[in-house]
Coordinates of C-alpha atoms in Angstrom, one line a residue:
M53 CA 10.8 10.8 -32.7
F54 CA 9.9 7.1 -32.8
P55 CA 11.1 6.1 -36.3
K56 CA 14.7 6.9 -35.4
L57 CA 14.6 5.2 -32.0
D58 CA 12.5 2.2 -33.2
K59 CA 15.2 1.1 -35.5
Y60 CA 17.5 0.5 -32.6
W61 CA 15.0 -0.4 -29.8
Q62 CA 13.6 -3.4 -31.6
H63 CA 17.0 -5.0 -32.0
P64 CA 17.2 -7.9 -29.5
S65 CA 20.6 -6.7 -28.2
L66 CA 19.0 -3.5 -27.1
Y67 CA 15.4 -4.5 -26.6
W68 CA 15.8 -6.8 -23.7
P69 CA 18.4 -4.7 -21.8
L70 CA 16.2 -1.6 -22.2
L71 CA 13.2 -3.6 -20.9
I72 CA 15.1 -4.6 -17.8
L73 CA 16.6 -1.1 -17.3
F74 CA 13.2 0.6 -17.5
A75 CA 11.7 -1.9 -15.0
A76 CA 14.7 -1.5 -12.6
A77 CA 14.1 2.2 -12.6
T78 CA 10.5 1.9 -11.2
P79 CA 11.4 2.0 -7.5
F80 CA 12.5 5.6 -8.0
T81 CA 9.0 6.6 -8.9
F82 CA 7.7 5.6 -5.4
A83 CA 8.6 6.8 -1.9
P84 CA 11.1 7.7 -0.6
Y85 CA 12.2 9.2 -4.0
Y86 CA 8.7 10.4 -5.2
H87 CA 9.8 10.9 -8.8
F88 CA 6.2 10.6 -9.9
W89 CA 6.8 12.1 -13.4
L90 CA 9.1 9.2 -14.2
M91 CA 6.4 6.5 -14.1
P92 CA 4.3 7.6 -17.1
L93 CA 7.5 7.8 -19.1
I94 CA 8.7 4.4 -18.0
F95 CA 5.3 2.9 -18.7
G96 CA 5.1 4.6 -22.1
A97 CA 8.6 3.3 -23.0
F98 CA 7.6 -0.2 -21.9
V99 CA 4.4 -0.1 -24.0
R100 CA 6.3 1.2 -27.1
L101 CA 8.9 -1.6 -26.7
I102 CA 6.2 -4.2 -26.7
E103 CA 4.5 -2.6 -29.7
L104 CA 7.8 -3.0 -31.6
R105 CA 7.9 -6.8 -30.9
P106 CA 4.3 -7.8 -30.3
R107 CA 5.2 -11.4 -30.7
F108 CA 7.0 -11.3 -27.4
A109 CA 4.4 -9.2 -25.6
V110 CA 3.5 -11.7 -22.9
S111 CA 7.1 -12.7 -22.1
S112 CA 8.2 -9.1 -22.2
A113 CA 5.5 -8.1 -19.8
Y114 CA 6.4 -10.9 -17.5
L115 CA 10.1 -10.0 -17.5
F116 CA 9.4 -6.3 -17.0
A117 CA 7.1 -7.0 -14.0
L118 CA 9.4 -9.6 -12.5
T119 CA 12.3 -7.1 -12.6
A120 CA 10.2 -4.2 -11.3
Y121 CA 8.7 -6.1 -8.4
S122 CA 12.0 -7.7 -7.5
T123 CA 13.7 -4.4 -7.3
Q124 CA 10.8 -2.8 -5.4
F125 CA 10.3 -5.6 -2.9
Y126 CA 13.9 -6.6 -2.3
W127 CA 13.2 -6.1 1.4
I128 CA 11.5 -9.5 1.5
H129 CA 15.0 -11.0 1.8
T130 CA 15.7 -8.6 4.7
A131 CA 12.7 -10.1 6.6
L132 CA 13.4 -13.7 5.8
H133 CA 17.1 -13.8 6.2
D134 CA 18.4 -10.8 8.2
I135 CA 15.5 -10.7 10.8
S136 CA 14.0 -14.2 10.8
G137 CA 17.2 -16.0 10.3
L138 CA 16.2 -18.2 7.3
P139 CA 19.3 -19.5 5.5
N140 CA 20.0 -18.0 2.1
L141 CA 19.5 -21.4 0.6
Y142 CA 15.8 -20.8 1.2
A143 CA 15.6 -17.0 1.6
V144 CA 16.9 -16.1 -1.8
P145 CA 14.5 -18.2 -3.9
L146 CA 11.6 -17.3 -1.6
T147 CA 12.4 -13.6 -2.1
F148 CA 11.7 -14.0 -5.8
L149 CA 8.6 -16.1 -5.3
L150 CA 6.3 -13.2 -4.7
P151 CA 7.5 -11.1 -7.6
A152 CA 7.4 -14.2 -9.8
Y153 CA 3.7 -14.6 -8.9
L154 CA 2.8 -10.9 -9.1
A155 CA 4.4 -10.7 -12.6
L156 CA 1.7 -13.1 -13.9
Y157 CA -0.9 -10.2 -13.8
P158 CA 0.9 -7.9 -16.2
A159 CA 1.6 -10.9 -18.4
L160 CA -2.2 -11.7 -18.3
C161 CA -2.9 -8.1 -19.3
F162 CA -0.8 -8.3 -22.5
W163 CA -2.1 -11.8 -23.3
L164 CA -5.6 -10.4 -23.3
W165 CA -4.4 -7.2 -25.1
K166 CA -3.1 -9.4 -28.0
K167 CA -6.6 -10.8 -28.5
F168 CA -7.8 -7.4 -29.7
T169 CA -7.4 -6.4 -33.4
L170 CA -8.4 -2.7 -33.2
P171 CA -7.1 0.6 -34.5
R172 CA -3.9 1.4 -32.6
S173 CA -5.5 4.5 -31.0
I174 CA -8.1 2.3 -29.3
K175 CA -6.0 -0.8 -28.7
T176 CA -3.1 1.0 -27.1
G177 CA -4.8 4.2 -26.0
L178 CA -7.9 2.7 -24.4
A179 CA -7.9 -1.1 -24.2
L180 CA -4.4 -1.4 -22.7
P181 CA -4.9 1.0 -19.8
V182 CA -8.3 -0.6 -19.0
L183 CA -6.8 -4.1 -19.0
W184 CA -3.8 -3.0 -16.9
T185 CA -6.1 -1.5 -14.3
L186 CA -8.3 -4.6 -14.2
T187 CA -5.4 -6.9 -13.7
E188 CA -3.9 -4.6 -11.1
F189 CA -7.3 -4.8 -9.3
A190 CA -7.2 -8.6 -9.5
R191 CA -3.7 -8.6 -8.1
E192 CA -4.9 -6.7 -5.1
H193 CA -7.8 -9.1 -4.4
L194 CA -6.9 -12.6 -5.4
L195 CA -5.2 -15.0 -2.9
T196 CA -5.6 -12.4 -0.1
G197 CA -4.2 -9.7 -2.4
F198 CA -1.0 -7.6 -2.7
G199 CA -1.4 -4.2 -4.2
W200 CA 2.0 -2.7 -3.4
G201 CA 3.7 -1.3 -6.5
A202 CA 0.6 -0.4 -8.4
L203 CA 1.1 2.4 -10.9
G204 CA -1.2 4.7 -9.1
Y205 CA 0.9 4.8 -5.9
S206 CA 3.7 6.5 -7.8
Q207 CA 1.4 9.5 -8.2
I208 CA 0.5 9.8 -4.5
V209 CA 2.5 13.0 -4.0
S210 CA 1.2 16.6 -3.8
D211 CA 3.1 17.6 -7.0
S212 CA 1.3 15.1 -9.2
P213 CA -2.1 16.3 -10.6
L214 CA -3.0 12.6 -11.1
A215 CA -3.2 12.2 -7.3
G216 CA -6.5 14.0 -7.5
F217 CA -8.1 10.9 -8.9
A218 CA -7.7 9.2 -5.5
S219 CA -10.6 11.0 -4.0
L220 CA -12.7 10.4 -7.1
G221 CA -12.3 6.7 -7.5
G222 CA -9.5 5.4 -5.2
I223 CA -6.1 4.1 -6.1
H224 CA -7.3 2.1 -9.0
M225 CA -8.6 5.3 -10.7
V226 CA -5.1 6.8 -10.2
T227 CA -3.6 3.7 -11.8
L228 CA -6.0 4.0 -14.7
A229 CA -5.1 7.7 -15.2
T230 CA -1.3 6.9 -15.0
A231 CA -1.7 4.2 -17.6
F232 CA -3.7 6.5 -19.8
L233 CA -1.0 9.2 -19.5
G234 CA 1.7 6.7 -20.4
T235 CA 0.0 5.3 -23.5
W236 CA -1.3 8.7 -24.7
L237 CA 2.3 10.0 -24.5
V238 CA 3.3 7.1 -26.8
L239 CA 0.6 8.1 -29.3
A240 CA 1.3 11.9 -29.0
S241 CA 5.0 11.6 -29.6
D242 CA 5.0 9.1 -32.5
G243 CA 6.5 11.1 -35.4
S244 CA 5.5 8.4 -37.9
I245 CA 1.8 9.4 -37.7
P246 CA 0.3 12.6 -39.1
P247 CA 0.2 15.6 -36.7
R248 CA -3.6 15.7 -36.9
K249 CA -3.8 12.2 -35.4
R250 CA -1.3 13.2 -32.7
L251 CA -3.4 16.2 -31.6
F252 CA -6.2 14.1 -30.1
P253 CA -4.0 12.3 -27.5
I254 CA -2.5 15.7 -26.6
I255 CA -6.0 17.0 -26.0
L256 CA -6.8 14.0 -23.9
I257 CA -3.6 14.5 -21.8
A258 CA -4.6 18.1 -21.2
I259 CA -8.1 17.0 -20.1
L260 CA -6.7 14.3 -17.9
I261 CA -4.3 16.6 -16.1
T262 CA -7.0 19.3 -15.7
V263 CA -9.5 16.9 -14.2
G264 CA -7.0 15.5 -11.8
Y265 CA -5.7 18.9 -10.7
T266 CA -9.3 20.2 -10.2
A267 CA -10.2 17.2 -8.0
Q268 CA -7.0 17.7 -6.1
Q269 CA -8.0 21.3 -5.3
T270 CA -11.6 20.4 -4.3
D271 CA -12.5 19.8 -0.7
F272 CA -14.9 16.9 -0.6
T273 CA -14.7 16.6 3.2
R274 CA -14.7 19.3 5.8
P275 CA -13.4 20.0 9.3
D276 CA -15.9 19.4 12.0
G277 CA -14.5 22.2 14.2
S278 CA -12.5 20.0 16.5
T279 CA -8.7 20.2 16.9
R280 CA -6.5 17.9 19.0
T281 CA -2.9 17.3 19.7
V282 CA -1.5 13.8 19.0
A283 CA 1.6 12.0 20.2
L284 CA 2.8 9.0 18.2
L285 CA 5.3 6.9 20.1
Q286 CA 8.2 5.3 18.3
G287 CA 10.0 2.8 20.5
N288 CA 12.7 1.7 18.0
V289 CA 12.7 -1.9 19.4
V290 CA 15.0 -4.1 17.3
Q291 CA 12.9 -6.9 15.8
T292 CA 15.4 -9.6 16.7
L293 CA 15.1 -8.6 20.4
K294 CA 11.4 -7.7 20.5
W295 CA 10.1 -11.1 21.7
R296 CA 13.0 -12.1 23.9
E297 CA 11.9 -12.7 27.5
D298 CA 14.6 -10.6 28.9
Q299 CA 13.5 -7.6 26.8
V300 CA 9.9 -7.6 27.8
I301 CA 10.3 -5.5 31.0
P302 CA 12.7 -3.0 29.3
T303 CA 10.3 -2.6 26.4
I304 CA 7.2 -2.0 28.7
Q305 CA 9.2 0.5 30.8
K306 CA 10.3 2.3 27.7
Y307 CA 6.8 2.9 26.4
Y308 CA 5.5 3.7 29.9
E309 CA 8.1 6.5 30.2
Q310 CA 7.2 7.8 26.7
V311 CA 3.5 7.9 27.8
G312 CA 4.6 10.0 30.8
K313 CA 6.5 12.5 28.7
T314 CA 3.6 13.7 26.7
T315 CA 0.5 15.7 27.5
A316 CA -1.0 15.3 24.0
D317 CA -4.8 14.7 23.8
I318 CA -4.4 11.5 21.9
V319 CA -1.5 9.1 22.4
I320 CA -0.9 6.1 20.2
M321 CA 1.6 3.3 20.6
P322 CA 2.6 1.1 17.6
E323 CA 1.7 -2.4 16.6
T324 CA 2.4 -5.0 19.3
A325 CA 4.2 -2.3 21.3
I326 CA 3.8 -4.5 24.4
P327 CA 5.3 -7.9 23.4
V328 CA 3.1 -9.9 25.7
M329 CA -0.5 -11.3 25.3
R330 CA -2.8 -8.8 27.0
Q331 CA -4.4 -11.5 29.2
N332 CA -0.9 -12.7 30.3
L333 CA 0.2 -9.2 31.5
P334 CA 0.3 -8.7 35.3
E335 CA -3.0 -7.1 36.3
N336 CA -1.6 -3.8 37.2
I337 CA 0.4 -3.0 34.0
L338 CA -2.5 -1.7 31.9
A339 CA -3.9 0.1 34.9
Q340 CA -0.6 1.9 35.3
F341 CA -0.5 2.9 31.6
A342 CA -4.1 4.1 31.8
E343 CA -3.5 6.1 35.0
Q344 CA -0.3 7.7 33.6
A345 CA -2.2 8.8 30.5
Q346 CA -5.2 10.0 32.5
N347 CA -3.0 12.1 34.8
N348 CA -1.6 13.8 31.7
G349 CA -5.0 14.4 30.2
S350 CA -4.4 11.9 27.4
A351 CA -6.5 9.2 25.7
L352 CA -4.2 6.2 25.1
A353 CA -4.3 3.5 22.4
V354 CA -1.9 0.5 22.8
G355 CA -0.9 -2.0 20.2
I356 CA -0.9 -5.5 21.8
S357 CA -1.7 -9.1 20.9
Q358 CA -4.6 -10.7 22.8
Y359 CA -6.4 -14.1 23.0
T360 CA -9.7 -14.3 21.2
S361 CA -12.8 -14.2 23.4
D362 CA -13.2 -18.0 23.3
G363 CA -9.5 -18.5 24.0
S364 CA -8.9 -20.7 21.0
G365 CA -6.6 -18.2 19.1
Y366 CA -5.1 -14.8 19.2
E367 CA -5.5 -11.4 17.5
N368 CA -3.3 -8.5 16.5
A369 CA -5.1 -5.6 18.2
V370 CA -5.1 -2.0 19.4
I371 CA -6.8 -1.4 22.7
N372 CA -8.3 1.9 23.9
L373 CA -7.4 2.5 27.5
T374 CA -9.5 5.6 27.7
G375 CA -11.8 5.2 30.7
Y376 CA -10.1 1.9 31.7
Q377 CA -11.6 0.1 34.7
E378 CA -9.3 -2.3 36.4
N379 CA -12.2 -4.4 37.7
N380 CA -13.4 -4.9 34.1
P381 CA -10.3 -5.9 32.0
N382 CA -12.4 -7.7 29.4
G383 CA -14.5 -4.6 28.7
I384 CA -11.6 -2.7 27.0
P385 CA -12.7 -1.4 23.6
Y386 CA -10.4 -2.6 20.8
Y387 CA -9.9 -3.1 17.1
A388 CA -8.4 -6.4 15.9
K389 CA -6.6 -6.7 12.6
N390 CA -8.8 -8.3 9.9
H391 CA -6.7 -8.5 6.8
L392 CA -3.8 -10.7 7.8
V393 CA -0.4 -11.0 6.1
P394 CA 0.1 -14.4 4.4
F395 CA 3.2 -16.2 5.6
G396 CA 3.7 -13.4 8.3
E397 CA 0.5 -13.6 10.4
Y398 CA -1.0 -16.9 9.2
K399 CA 0.3 -20.0 7.4
P400 CA -1.2 -20.7 4.0
L401 CA -0.8 -24.3 3.1
P402 CA 0.5 -25.2 6.5
F403 CA 1.5 -28.7 5.5
L404 CA 4.1 -27.1 3.1
T405 CA 5.1 -24.0 5.1
T406 CA 5.3 -25.3 8.7
P407 CA 8.8 -26.8 8.1
L408 CA 10.1 -23.3 7.0
Y409 CA 8.7 -21.6 10.1
K410 CA 10.6 -24.1 12.3
M411 CA 13.8 -22.6 10.7
M412 CA 12.8 -19.0 11.4
D413 CA 12.4 -16.8 14.5
M414 CA 8.9 -15.7 13.7
P415 CA 6.6 -15.8 16.8
L416 CA 2.8 -15.3 16.6
S417 CA 2.5 -16.5 13.0
D418 CA -1.1 -17.8 13.2
F419 CA -3.4 -14.9 14.1
R420 CA -7.2 -14.9 13.8
K421 CA -9.2 -12.3 11.8
G422 CA -10.9 -9.5 13.8
G423 CA -14.0 -9.3 11.6
D424 CA -15.4 -6.8 9.1
N425 CA -16.8 -3.4 9.9
Q426 CA -15.5 -3.0 13.4
P427 CA -16.5 0.3 15.1
T428 CA -14.4 3.3 15.6
L429 CA -12.6 3.9 18.9
Q430 CA -13.7 7.1 20.8
M431 CA -10.6 9.1 21.9
K432 CA -11.4 12.5 23.4
D433 CA -13.9 13.9 20.8
Q434 CA -12.4 12.0 17.9
K435 CA -13.9 8.8 16.4
V436 CA -10.7 7.0 15.3
A437 CA -10.8 4.4 12.6
F438 CA -7.8 2.2 13.2
N439 CA -6.1 -0.2 10.8
I440 CA -3.0 -2.2 11.5
C441 CA 0.1 -2.4 9.3
Y442 CA -0.7 -4.3 6.1
E443 CA -4.3 -3.3 6.1
D444 CA -3.3 0.2 5.0
G445 CA -2.9 -1.1 1.5
F446 CA -6.6 -1.9 1.0
G447 CA -8.6 1.2 0.7
D448 CA -11.9 -0.5 -0.1
E449 CA -11.8 -2.3 3.2
L450 CA -11.5 0.9 5.2
I451 CA -14.4 2.9 3.7
T452 CA -17.2 1.6 5.9
T453 CA -15.5 2.5 9.2
A454 CA -14.0 5.7 7.8
K455 CA -17.5 7.0 7.1
D456 CA -18.2 7.1 10.8
S457 CA -14.8 8.4 11.7
T458 CA -13.2 11.9 12.2
L459 CA -9.6 10.6 12.2
L460 CA -7.7 7.7 10.6
A461 CA -4.9 5.9 12.4
N462 CA -2.5 3.2 11.4
I463 CA -0.2 1.3 13.8
S464 CA 2.7 -0.7 12.3
N465 CA 5.9 -2.5 13.0
M466 CA 8.1 -2.3 10.0
A467 CA 11.2 -3.4 11.9
W468 CA 10.8 -6.7 10.1
Y469 CA 12.3 -4.9 7.0
G470 CA 15.2 -3.2 8.6
K471 CA 16.3 0.1 7.1
S472 CA 14.8 -0.7 3.7
N473 CA 12.3 1.3 1.6
A474 CA 9.4 -0.9 2.8
M475 CA 8.5 1.6 5.5
Y476 CA 8.4 4.5 3.0
Q477 CA 6.3 2.5 0.5
Q478 CA 3.8 1.8 3.3
L479 CA 3.9 5.5 4.2
Q480 CA 2.9 6.4 0.7
Q481 CA 0.0 4.0 1.0
S482 CA -1.2 5.9 4.1
Q483 CA -1.0 9.1 2.0
A484 CA -3.3 7.4 -0.6
R485 CA -5.8 6.4 2.1
A486 CA -5.8 10.0 3.5
M487 CA -6.6 11.3 0.0
E488 CA -9.2 8.7 -0.7
L489 CA -11.0 9.1 2.6
G490 CA -10.5 12.8 3.1
R491 CA -9.3 12.7 6.7
Y492 CA -6.1 13.1 8.7
M493 CA -4.1 9.9 9.0
V494 CA -1.7 9.4 11.9
R495 CA 0.8 6.6 11.9
A496 CA 2.5 5.2 15.0
T497 CA 5.3 2.7 14.1
N498 CA 8.0 0.9 16.0
T499 CA 10.9 2.1 13.8
G500 CA 9.3 4.2 11.0
A501 CA 7.7 5.8 9.2
T502 CA 5.8 7.5 12.0
A503 CA 4.0 10.5 10.5
I504 CA 1.0 12.8 10.5
I505 CA -0.7 13.1 7.1
S506 CA -3.2 15.7 6.0
P507 CA -6.5 14.9 4.2
K508 CA -4.7 16.0 1.0
G509 CA -2.0 13.4 1.5
N510 CA 0.7 15.8 2.6
I511 CA 3.2 14.7 5.2
I512 CA 2.8 17.4 7.9
A513 CA 5.3 15.9 10.3
Q514 CA 7.5 12.8 10.3
A515 CA 9.7 11.2 12.9
Q516 CA 13.3 10.3 12.2
P517 CA 13.3 6.6 11.4
D518 CA 15.3 4.1 13.5
T519 CA 15.3 6.4 16.6
E520 CA 13.4 6.3 19.9
T521 CA 11.2 9.3 19.8
I522 CA 7.8 10.9 20.2
L523 CA 6.2 12.7 17.3
E524 CA 3.8 15.4 18.4
G525 CA 1.5 17.5 16.3
H526 CA -2.0 18.8 15.7
I527 CA -4.9 17.2 13.8
K528 CA -8.4 18.4 12.9
G529 CA -11.4 16.2 13.0
Y530 CA -13.0 15.8 9.5
T531 CA -16.5 14.7 8.3
G532 CA -18.2 14.1 5.0
E533 CA -17.5 11.7 2.2
T534 CA -15.4 11.8 -1.0
P535 CA -16.9 10.5 -4.3
Y536 CA -14.8 7.4 -3.7
M537 CA -16.4 6.8 -0.3
K538 CA -19.9 7.5 -1.7
A539 CA -19.3 4.8 -4.4
G540 CA -18.6 2.4 -1.5
S541 CA -15.6 0.7 -3.1
S542 CA -13.6 0.4 -6.3
W543 CA -16.2 -2.1 -7.7
P544 CA -18.3 0.5 -9.6
L545 CA -15.1 1.6 -11.4
I546 CA -14.1 -2.0 -12.1
G547 CA -17.6 -2.7 -13.3
I548 CA -17.4 0.1 -15.9
L549 CA -14.0 -1.0 -17.0
T550 CA -15.2 -4.6 -17.4
L551 CA -18.1 -3.4 -19.5
I552 CA -15.8 -1.4 -21.7
T553 CA -13.6 -4.4 -22.1
L554 CA -16.6 -6.6 -23.1
I555 CA -17.7 -4.0 -25.7
L556 CA -14.2 -3.8 -27.1
F557 CA -14.0 -7.5 -27.2
I558 CA -17.2 -7.8 -29.2
F559 CA -15.7 -5.4 -31.8
R560 CA -12.1 -6.7 -31.4
N561 CA -11.7 -7.6 -35.0
K562 CA -12.5 -4.2 -36.4
K563 CA -9.4 -2.8 -38.1
S564 CA -8.5 0.7 -39.0

């Protein structure tokens, strides 16, 4: 296959357009399209292109990643310009700033890859997937981290056998498996090498798919016997109106009426559903919400901002109004967001970024962290492990609380990104967390994607985006731990991959 194509692919007039074309196709591998099968093919084609022109490996990797991340995260412009009102003079270059930074990691991967002089089967079939996974891991952790667009997320769909690796080792193991599949397809389909040598990667592909499929069919966690109805409120409050003073009362009234319309056991409102600091609310508002829920037999969780206990800052929180006592407003159990969004919830390098914030309509851009390992919130007989919006992209940070939970819950406000794919990409991350942690995940969002997700990552029910609605459904409480949870984080996997890299580096000058 390859000899005929290679002759054309390596020509500059085709090489660079193909590189950009393959990268621009990557958004279709993620939600809402879910063409999971496309990612290993794209990654394999990308690797083969670089093999043809190894001199340009680093620049090719950077261009590929810059194009891929720009097309995947185009919604940054929506948040900056359409919602926050930042002029295009600043919004356009800032839209490309994050992809330009993220692209450094694939470039680093191939810079390291070029340092190895090993047989192709090892250099491409082993070293490259390992290095790619290590740099993806670094991308998720350095400078607060941003793991969106990782190869592994493309496989978080029930039809992909590689999704099974999520419960074994988390999203980074899925990324590793996807990279392996892409590079092994390159080796298996190369007609320039003898059939005997192509047989080995074919066997490896079969083993990879079998292991993933088997893990996908294995129940590592189990129902605890409890079943509850849930109601997830979607207020569909336009972001540009959300914090306007004249919209506060209509917004509170809207959610109050929604709470009154459901008799579900557990009712959850989205992130910052009530656009007022908790301590600034009239004393009777929370009491009325609690009473309404209690009259309907519901446990109620509300997304709201609140001042820190010392009054020096504020937090993005979800409060549990179950058993609310009006004479003890400070005794409300709550979870406060710990992993904050840079530029959105706090200002990195404030001496540089503060002038930009003055041009934008972005209230509450200096939150405080809630702290690690916060306890679950008891709602009916469910121990609910909450996370808020952006935190859903960091599986390692959810493990400790999830071990003590029977149900996972995410509250979000994706109205910042309009009708873009951002809400669906985040939904797919929630699917990954459900698979990794072996529990139901429920998502209450302002505009979408509000959904109920099974422990296998399947979307059981989903609300129509950009509508005011209540999504109701059933969940089961789950207990037990997946292998990923027992490992405690992705660090054991990363440690093994680092050891493999060091061993390969020691023998890097061994030629075939």
